[in-house]
Structures are given as C-alpha cells and as structure tokens.
Coordinates of C-alpha atoms in Angstrom, one line a residue:
M113 CA 54.0 -3.7 48.7
R114 CA 53.1 -1.8 51.8
L115 CA 55.1 -1.0 54.9
I116 CA 54.6 -3.0 58.0
L117 CA 55.7 -1.9 61.4
V118 CA 56.4 -4.8 63.8
S119 CA 57.0 -4.8 67.6
A120 CA 59.0 -7.8 68.9
V121 CA 56.7 -7.9 72.0
V122 CA 53.1 -7.1 71.6
A123 CA 51.7 -4.5 69.2
L124 CA 52.0 -5.4 65.5
P125 CA 50.5 -2.6 63.3
L126 CA 50.5 -4.3 59.9
V127 CA 49.2 -2.6 56.8
V128 CA 48.4 -4.9 54.0
G129 CA 44.9 -3.5 53.2
G130 CA 41.5 -4.8 53.9
C131 CA 39.6 -7.3 51.9
S132 CA 35.9 -7.6 51.1
F133 CA 34.2 -10.7 49.6
I134 CA 32.3 -10.2 46.4
D135 CA 28.5 -10.8 46.8
G136 CA 27.3 -13.4 44.4
G137 CA 24.0 -11.5 43.8
K138 CA 20.5 -12.8 43.7
P139 CA 19.8 -16.5 42.9
V140 CA 19.4 -17.0 39.2
S141 CA 16.3 -18.6 37.7
A142 CA 16.5 -21.9 35.8
S143 CA 16.2 -20.1 32.5
K144 CA 19.4 -18.1 33.1
P145 CA 23.0 -19.3 32.9
P146 CA 24.7 -19.9 36.3
A147 CA 26.4 -17.0 38.0
P148 CA 30.1 -16.8 37.4
P149 CA 32.4 -17.8 40.3
P150 CA 33.3 -15.1 42.8
S151 CA 36.0 -12.7 41.8
P152 CA 39.3 -13.2 43.6
T153 CA 39.8 -11.1 46.7
P154 CA 42.8 -10.4 48.9
A155 CA 43.9 -13.4 50.9
L156 CA 43.2 -11.7 54.3
S157 CA 42.4 -8.5 56.0
E158 CA 44.7 -6.1 57.8
K159 CA 43.7 -7.5 61.2
A160 CA 44.1 -11.1 60.2
A161 CA 47.6 -10.4 58.7
M162 CA 48.6 -8.6 61.9
T163 CA 47.4 -11.5 64.0
A164 CA 49.2 -14.1 61.8
L165 CA 52.5 -12.4 62.0
Q166 CA 52.3 -11.8 65.7
R167 CA 51.2 -15.4 66.3
Y168 CA 54.1 -16.8 64.2
M169 CA 56.7 -14.6 66.0
L170 CA 55.6 -15.6 69.4
G171 CA 55.0 -19.2 68.5
I172 CA 58.3 -19.8 66.8
N173 CA 60.2 -18.2 69.6
A174 CA 58.5 -20.5 72.1
A175 CA 59.3 -23.5 69.9
N176 CA 62.9 -22.5 69.3
G177 CA 63.4 -21.8 73.0
K178 CA 62.4 -25.4 73.9
L179 CA 63.6 -27.0 70.6
N180 CA 60.1 -28.4 70.5
S181 CA 58.7 -29.7 67.1
G182 CA 55.2 -29.9 68.5
L183 CA 55.1 -26.2 69.3
A184 CA 56.7 -25.4 65.9
S185 CA 54.0 -27.4 64.1
K186 CA 51.4 -24.9 65.4
V187 CA 52.9 -22.1 63.4
E188 CA 54.7 -23.9 60.6
V189 CA 53.9 -26.4 57.9
G190 CA 55.7 -28.0 54.9
S191 CA 59.3 -27.1 54.3
A192 CA 59.6 -24.7 57.2
Q193 CA 58.4 -27.4 59.6
Q194 CA 60.8 -30.0 58.1
V195 CA 63.8 -27.6 58.5
H196 CA 63.0 -26.9 62.2
N197 CA 62.4 -30.5 63.0
A198 CA 65.9 -31.3 61.8
Q199 CA 67.5 -28.3 63.4
Y200 CA 66.0 -29.2 66.8
K201 CA 67.5 -32.7 66.6
V202 CA 71.0 -31.3 65.8
F203 CA 70.8 -28.5 68.3
K204 CA 69.7 -30.8 71.1
Q205 CA 72.6 -33.2 70.5
N206 CA 75.1 -30.4 70.2
R207 CA 73.7 -28.4 73.0
L208 CA 73.0 -25.3 70.9
K209 CA 70.5 -22.5 71.3
I210 CA 68.5 -20.5 68.8
R211 CA 68.6 -16.8 69.1
P212 CA 65.0 -15.3 69.5
V213 CA 63.4 -13.7 66.5
K214 CA 62.8 -9.9 66.9
Y215 CA 60.9 -8.5 63.9
T216 CA 61.0 -4.8 63.6
A217 CA 59.8 -3.6 60.2
G218 CA 59.3 -4.8 56.7
L219 CA 57.0 -5.2 53.6
A220 CA 53.9 -7.4 52.9
A221 CA 51.5 -8.2 50.1
A222 CA 48.3 -10.3 50.0
P223 CA 47.6 -12.1 46.7
K224 CA 44.0 -12.5 45.5
F225 CA 42.2 -15.8 45.7
S226 CA 38.7 -17.2 45.1
G227 CA 39.2 -20.4 47.1
Y228 CA 41.7 -22.3 49.3
P229 CA 44.5 -22.7 50.0
K230 CA 45.3 -19.0 50.4
W231 CA 48.7 -17.4 51.1
F232 CA 50.4 -14.1 51.6
F233 CA 54.0 -13.1 52.3
A234 CA 55.8 -10.7 54.7
A235 CA 59.4 -9.6 54.4
A236 CA 60.3 -8.8 58.1
T237 CA 63.6 -7.5 59.4
D238 CA 64.9 -9.7 62.2
S239 CA 67.0 -7.5 64.5
G240 CA 67.6 -10.6 66.6
S241 CA 70.1 -11.8 64.0
K242 CA 73.6 -10.3 64.3
P243 CA 73.9 -8.6 61.8
A244 CA 70.2 -8.1 61.1
T245 CA 68.7 -10.1 58.3
R246 CA 65.2 -10.2 56.7
D247 CA 63.0 -13.3 56.8
I248 CA 60.7 -13.4 53.7
L249 CA 57.9 -15.5 55.2
L250 CA 55.3 -17.4 53.1
F251 CA 52.1 -17.9 55.1
V252 CA 49.6 -20.5 54.1
Q253 CA 46.0 -21.0 55.2
E254 CA 44.8 -24.5 54.0
K255 CA 41.1 -24.1 54.5
A256 CA 38.5 -21.7 56.0
G257 CA 39.1 -21.2 59.7
A258 CA 42.5 -22.9 59.7
P259 CA 45.5 -21.1 61.2
W260 CA 48.0 -19.2 59.1
R261 CA 51.2 -21.1 59.2
V262 CA 54.6 -20.4 57.6
A263 CA 55.6 -22.8 54.7
Y264 CA 58.9 -21.2 53.7
A265 CA 61.2 -18.9 55.6
P266 CA 64.2 -18.0 53.4
F267 CA 66.2 -15.0 54.6
S268 CA 68.2 -12.3 52.9
R269 CA 71.3 -10.3 54.1
T270 CA 69.6 -7.2 52.7
A271 CA 67.6 -6.3 55.9
T272 CA 65.9 -3.1 54.6
G273 CA 64.7 -1.4 51.5
P274 CA 63.3 -3.2 48.4
I275 CA 63.4 -7.0 48.4
A276 CA 65.7 -6.7 45.4
S277 CA 66.8 -3.9 43.1
G278 CA 64.0 -3.1 40.7
V279 CA 61.7 -5.7 42.2
D280 CA 58.3 -4.6 43.6
V281 CA 54.8 -6.1 44.1
E282 CA 51.4 -4.6 44.2
D283 CA 49.6 -4.6 47.6
F284 CA 47.1 -7.1 46.2
P285 CA 48.9 -8.9 43.4
D286 CA 47.8 -11.8 41.2
V287 CA 49.1 -15.4 41.6
V288 CA 51.3 -16.6 38.8
P289 CA 50.3 -19.9 37.0
A290 CA 52.9 -22.7 37.3
G291 CA 53.2 -22.9 33.5
D292 CA 53.3 -19.1 32.7
P293 CA 54.9 -19.0 29.2
G294 CA 55.8 -15.3 29.4
L295 CA 58.6 -15.8 32.0
V296 CA 62.3 -16.7 31.5
V297 CA 61.6 -19.9 33.4
S298 CA 58.1 -20.8 34.5
P299 CA 57.4 -21.2 38.2
G300 CA 56.7 -24.9 37.7
K301 CA 60.2 -25.4 36.2
V302 CA 62.3 -23.1 38.3
A303 CA 63.2 -25.7 41.0
P304 CA 64.3 -28.5 38.7
A305 CA 66.1 -25.9 36.5
L306 CA 68.1 -24.5 39.4
A307 CA 68.8 -28.0 40.7
D308 CA 70.4 -28.8 37.4
V309 CA 72.5 -25.7 37.5
I310 CA 73.6 -26.5 41.1
T311 CA 74.5 -30.0 40.0
R312 CA 76.2 -29.3 36.6
G313 CA 77.3 -25.6 36.8
T314 CA 77.8 -23.9 33.5
R315 CA 77.4 -27.2 31.7
S316 CA 73.6 -27.1 32.5
T317 CA 71.4 -26.0 29.6
W318 CA 69.6 -23.8 32.2
A319 CA 72.7 -21.9 33.3
K320 CA 72.2 -19.0 30.9
Q321 CA 68.8 -18.3 32.4
F322 CA 70.2 -17.7 35.9
T323 CA 72.3 -15.1 37.5
L324 CA 75.1 -17.2 39.0
G325 CA 75.5 -15.1 42.1
R326 CA 76.9 -15.9 45.6
L327 CA 74.1 -18.3 46.6
V328 CA 74.2 -20.4 43.5
K329 CA 78.0 -20.6 43.3
A330 CA 78.2 -21.6 47.0
Q331 CA 75.7 -24.5 46.5
Y332 CA 77.5 -25.7 43.3
Q333 CA 81.0 -25.4 45.0
G334 CA 79.7 -27.2 48.1
L335 CA 78.4 -30.1 46.1
L336 CA 81.7 -30.4 44.2
A337 CA 83.6 -30.3 47.5
T338 CA 81.5 -33.1 49.0
R339 CA 82.1 -35.3 45.9
K340 CA 85.8 -34.6 46.0
A341 CA 86.1 -35.3 49.8
Y342 CA 84.4 -38.7 49.6
V343 CA 85.9 -40.0 46.3
G344 CA 89.3 -38.8 47.4
N345 CA 89.0 -40.9 50.6
N346 CA 88.1 -44.1 48.8
W347 CA 84.3 -43.8 48.9
T348 CA 82.0 -44.4 45.9
G349 CA 78.8 -42.5 45.3
T350 CA 77.5 -39.2 44.2
S351 CA 75.8 -35.9 45.2
K352 CA 73.0 -34.4 43.1
A353 CA 70.6 -31.5 43.5
V354 CA 66.9 -32.1 42.7
A355 CA 63.6 -30.2 43.1
A356 CA 62.1 -30.7 46.5
T357 CA 58.6 -32.2 46.7
T358 CA 57.3 -29.1 48.5
P359 CA 54.9 -26.7 46.7
V360 CA 55.9 -23.7 44.6
Y361 CA 54.3 -20.4 45.3
A362 CA 54.5 -17.5 42.8
V363 CA 53.2 -14.0 42.8
R364 CA 53.2 -11.3 40.0
T365 CA 55.6 -8.4 40.3
K366 CA 55.0 -4.9 38.9
S367 CA 57.4 -5.7 36.1
G368 CA 55.3 -8.6 34.8
G369 CA 57.7 -11.1 36.3
A370 CA 57.3 -13.3 39.4
L371 CA 58.5 -13.9 42.9
A372 CA 58.7 -17.6 43.5
W373 CA 59.2 -19.6 46.7
F374 CA 60.4 -23.2 46.3
G375 CA 62.7 -25.9 47.5
V376 CA 65.8 -27.6 46.2
D377 CA 67.3 -30.7 47.8
V378 CA 70.9 -31.8 47.6
K379 CA 70.9 -35.6 47.9
A380 CA 74.1 -37.4 48.7
S381 CA 74.7 -41.2 48.8
Y382 CA 78.2 -42.7 49.4
R383 CA 79.5 -46.1 50.4
G384 CA 83.0 -46.7 51.7
K385 CA 85.4 -49.2 50.1
A386 CA 87.4 -51.7 52.1
N387 CA 90.2 -49.2 52.7
A388 CA 87.9 -46.1 53.0
A389 CA 88.9 -43.3 55.5
G390 CA 86.4 -42.4 58.2
M391 CA 84.4 -39.3 57.4
T392 CA 83.1 -36.5 59.6
W393 CA 80.6 -33.7 58.9
E394 CA 80.9 -30.6 61.1
S395 CA 80.1 -26.9 61.0
S396 CA 81.4 -24.0 63.0
D397 CA 77.8 -22.8 63.4
F398 CA 75.9 -26.1 63.9
G399 CA 78.5 -28.5 65.3
D400 CA 78.5 -32.3 64.5
F401 CA 75.7 -33.1 62.0
Q402 CA 76.3 -36.8 62.1
K403 CA 76.0 -36.9 65.9
G404 CA 73.0 -34.6 65.6
F405 CA 71.2 -37.2 63.4
G406 CA 72.0 -40.1 65.7
M407 CA 75.0 -41.4 63.8
P408 CA 78.6 -42.0 64.9
S409 CA 80.6 -38.8 64.6
T410 CA 82.8 -40.7 62.2
V411 CA 81.2 -42.9 59.6
R412 CA 83.2 -45.6 57.8
S413 CA 80.8 -47.7 55.6
S414 CA 77.9 -45.6 54.3
I415 CA 76.0 -42.3 54.5
T416 CA 73.0 -40.8 52.8
S417 CA 71.7 -37.3 53.4
V418 CA 69.3 -34.6 52.1
E419 CA 70.1 -30.9 52.5
R420 CA 67.2 -28.6 52.0
N421 CA 67.5 -25.2 50.3
E422 CA 64.5 -22.9 50.7
M423 CA 64.7 -20.4 47.8
L424 CA 63.1 -17.1 46.9
A425 CA 63.7 -16.2 43.3
Y426 CA 62.8 -13.2 41.0
I427 CA 61.8 -14.6 37.6
P428 CA 61.7 -11.8 35.0
P429 CA 59.6 -11.7 31.8
K430 CA 61.3 -13.2 28.7
G431 CA 63.9 -10.9 27.3
K432 CA 64.1 -8.8 30.5
G433 CA 67.0 -10.5 32.3
K434 CA 67.9 -13.6 34.2
V435 CA 66.5 -15.4 37.3
Q436 CA 67.9 -14.0 40.5
I437 CA 68.1 -15.9 43.8
I438 CA 67.1 -13.2 46.4
A439 CA 67.0 -15.2 49.6
N440 CA 67.6 -18.8 50.8
R441 CA 67.8 -21.0 53.9
W442 CA 69.9 -24.1 54.2
F443 CA 69.9 -27.1 56.6
P444 CA 70.1 -30.9 56.3
V445 CA 66.7 -32.4 56.8
S446 CA 67.8 -36.0 57.0
A447 CA 71.0 -38.1 57.3
K448 CA 71.7 -41.8 57.9
G449 CA 75.0 -43.7 58.1
Q450 CA 77.4 -45.9 59.9

C-alpha cells in the first residue's frame, strides 16, 4: 500500500498510482476468434481517488453536522448508510452531536477490475477522534460515472503504521474470489463463521479458525449478557449473531491471504411474561436507545432489535495462522418494542 497525505480542509494529495485502460486492439475478422476481454486495471486514478476521499470527508461532515440521512446518502451506501441512518435517529432523540472527521494521513490501495462495480480502500487516520483512530474505508463505484461512496467504515484503535502486524497489500492488488479454497476461511464464509463464534463461543466448530481477541470476546460476552438480563427478568426469547445481508469485499495481501470487509448482525427477540420486569437499553456514549428508536424508555411486553457489526478481517492462507479481526464498527440499526 502507498502512503496518502490528507488535509482536513482542502488539499488531499493521495498517492495510489495511476491507471490506464488496456486497448482492445484492432477489430478481428470473422475468421479469427473473438478478442479476449480487457485485462483488469486499477479501480481508479490518483486524481479520482483524491477526489473521492475529499468528497467523502466533506460530505459526511456536512451530514453528521445536521444529522441528515439525505446528505449522508450522497457519500455512503449499503451498511455505512444504514448505520448512519440509525445513528441520526438516536442522536436526534438524545440531543447528541457527532465530532467532525479530520483525516490526516494513511494508506490506500486500488484493486484491479475489468468491469463494475469497482472498489478501493483507504485507511485514514482520524485525528478528530479522541484519541485518534483509523477509519478503514471501503469505497464502491456501482457503474461508470457514478459517485464513489463508502460501503463500510470500520475503525481501528491502531491509528498509524501497518493495518495489522505482518499484513500488507500491493498498490494494485487482486480481488479475492468468494470461494477461495486456499484460505483458512473463504471470504464467502467468513461472516457466517464469525457469527457462529459470536453466538456459541468456543463451542462453535469455527472457533479454532479465529483469533479470539478483544473484539470477538466483547461481542460474545455482550450477547450472553443480553440473554441473561432478559431471561433473569422473566422474559422469553433469544439473541443470535448472523451474517448481514450486505456484500463481502476481499482483496489479496502480499502473504497470499486476504483482507475482507463484511457485516455481522446480532438479532434479539424477547417477549415479557405476565410478571416481567420493565427493561431499559442505555449507553454512556449514545444515551437511551429505546427512546432513540421511538419506543418507551422502558419496555414491558416485547422487543426486537438488530445490532450491526461492520468488520475488517485478515484471513491467512491455510496453515499460516488464524483469522484476525482488525477493525470494526458497532451500532443498532433497528429496534421495535413496547
């Protein structure tokens, strides 16, 4: 990956390399076989990448400042848009503000494509966070001429240096197939596999394929705590992690492994018994979630919710270690109850 230098105001010198499209050559005659499809080329040029990152930073700050989903939709799509839509509801109800993003420096890579959609990623240090964090942004362009919009925005507490120890990517890497058989877990299976680990812990058949670090343990323990709280207060129901329906994006690393962006949802559904205690859902950072989603602050009969986890994982080749969760972003995307 190459260094990018980012100004939080105007200039964004971003180095990801240029791209040139392969000329298809002269038309073939009827007697010759058809020309092969164009060779894959980098997703975008240096100038286009610079423009995309600048546009996102300015656009998301405008949306966050007004808690405006319409503005956010101009620079976000998919999971990233779903998360901010939910955040804006909660923040408005709880009268909270979002700190402006201030990107300073980071890393970027532009995978190679021969068609659409195309995507690239930038790992940008956000000095607006206290302490600084790093947003590892996955940008998508759905068709020619369409704007580049962020589909995933997990963040890491490691604000500078390599994305993870021993993990690096070429400037113009290849995209990894969903069913790649050479990896510990294929990109197409990593979301349901991790969801099973979050739900079942070390009882999961996938547990040995994952490094059970802070992020995974926190999700597992949080799910158990939710179950215990409801069942212990005379509610029936369950909590379970599942793969989100959002796309998986994976890029080849220099080690032969993959970096993969994907989503895991924790779904909860509980119903109170006749003598059930009233239940609240609050956070020191985000306030009253139930009020934020238009429910009573205390629910007494039912609640259903979906909590989104945007994940970035390093998936090593078989025999070369375990899947590591490098970055994540969590927020409830829906909740209903009474």
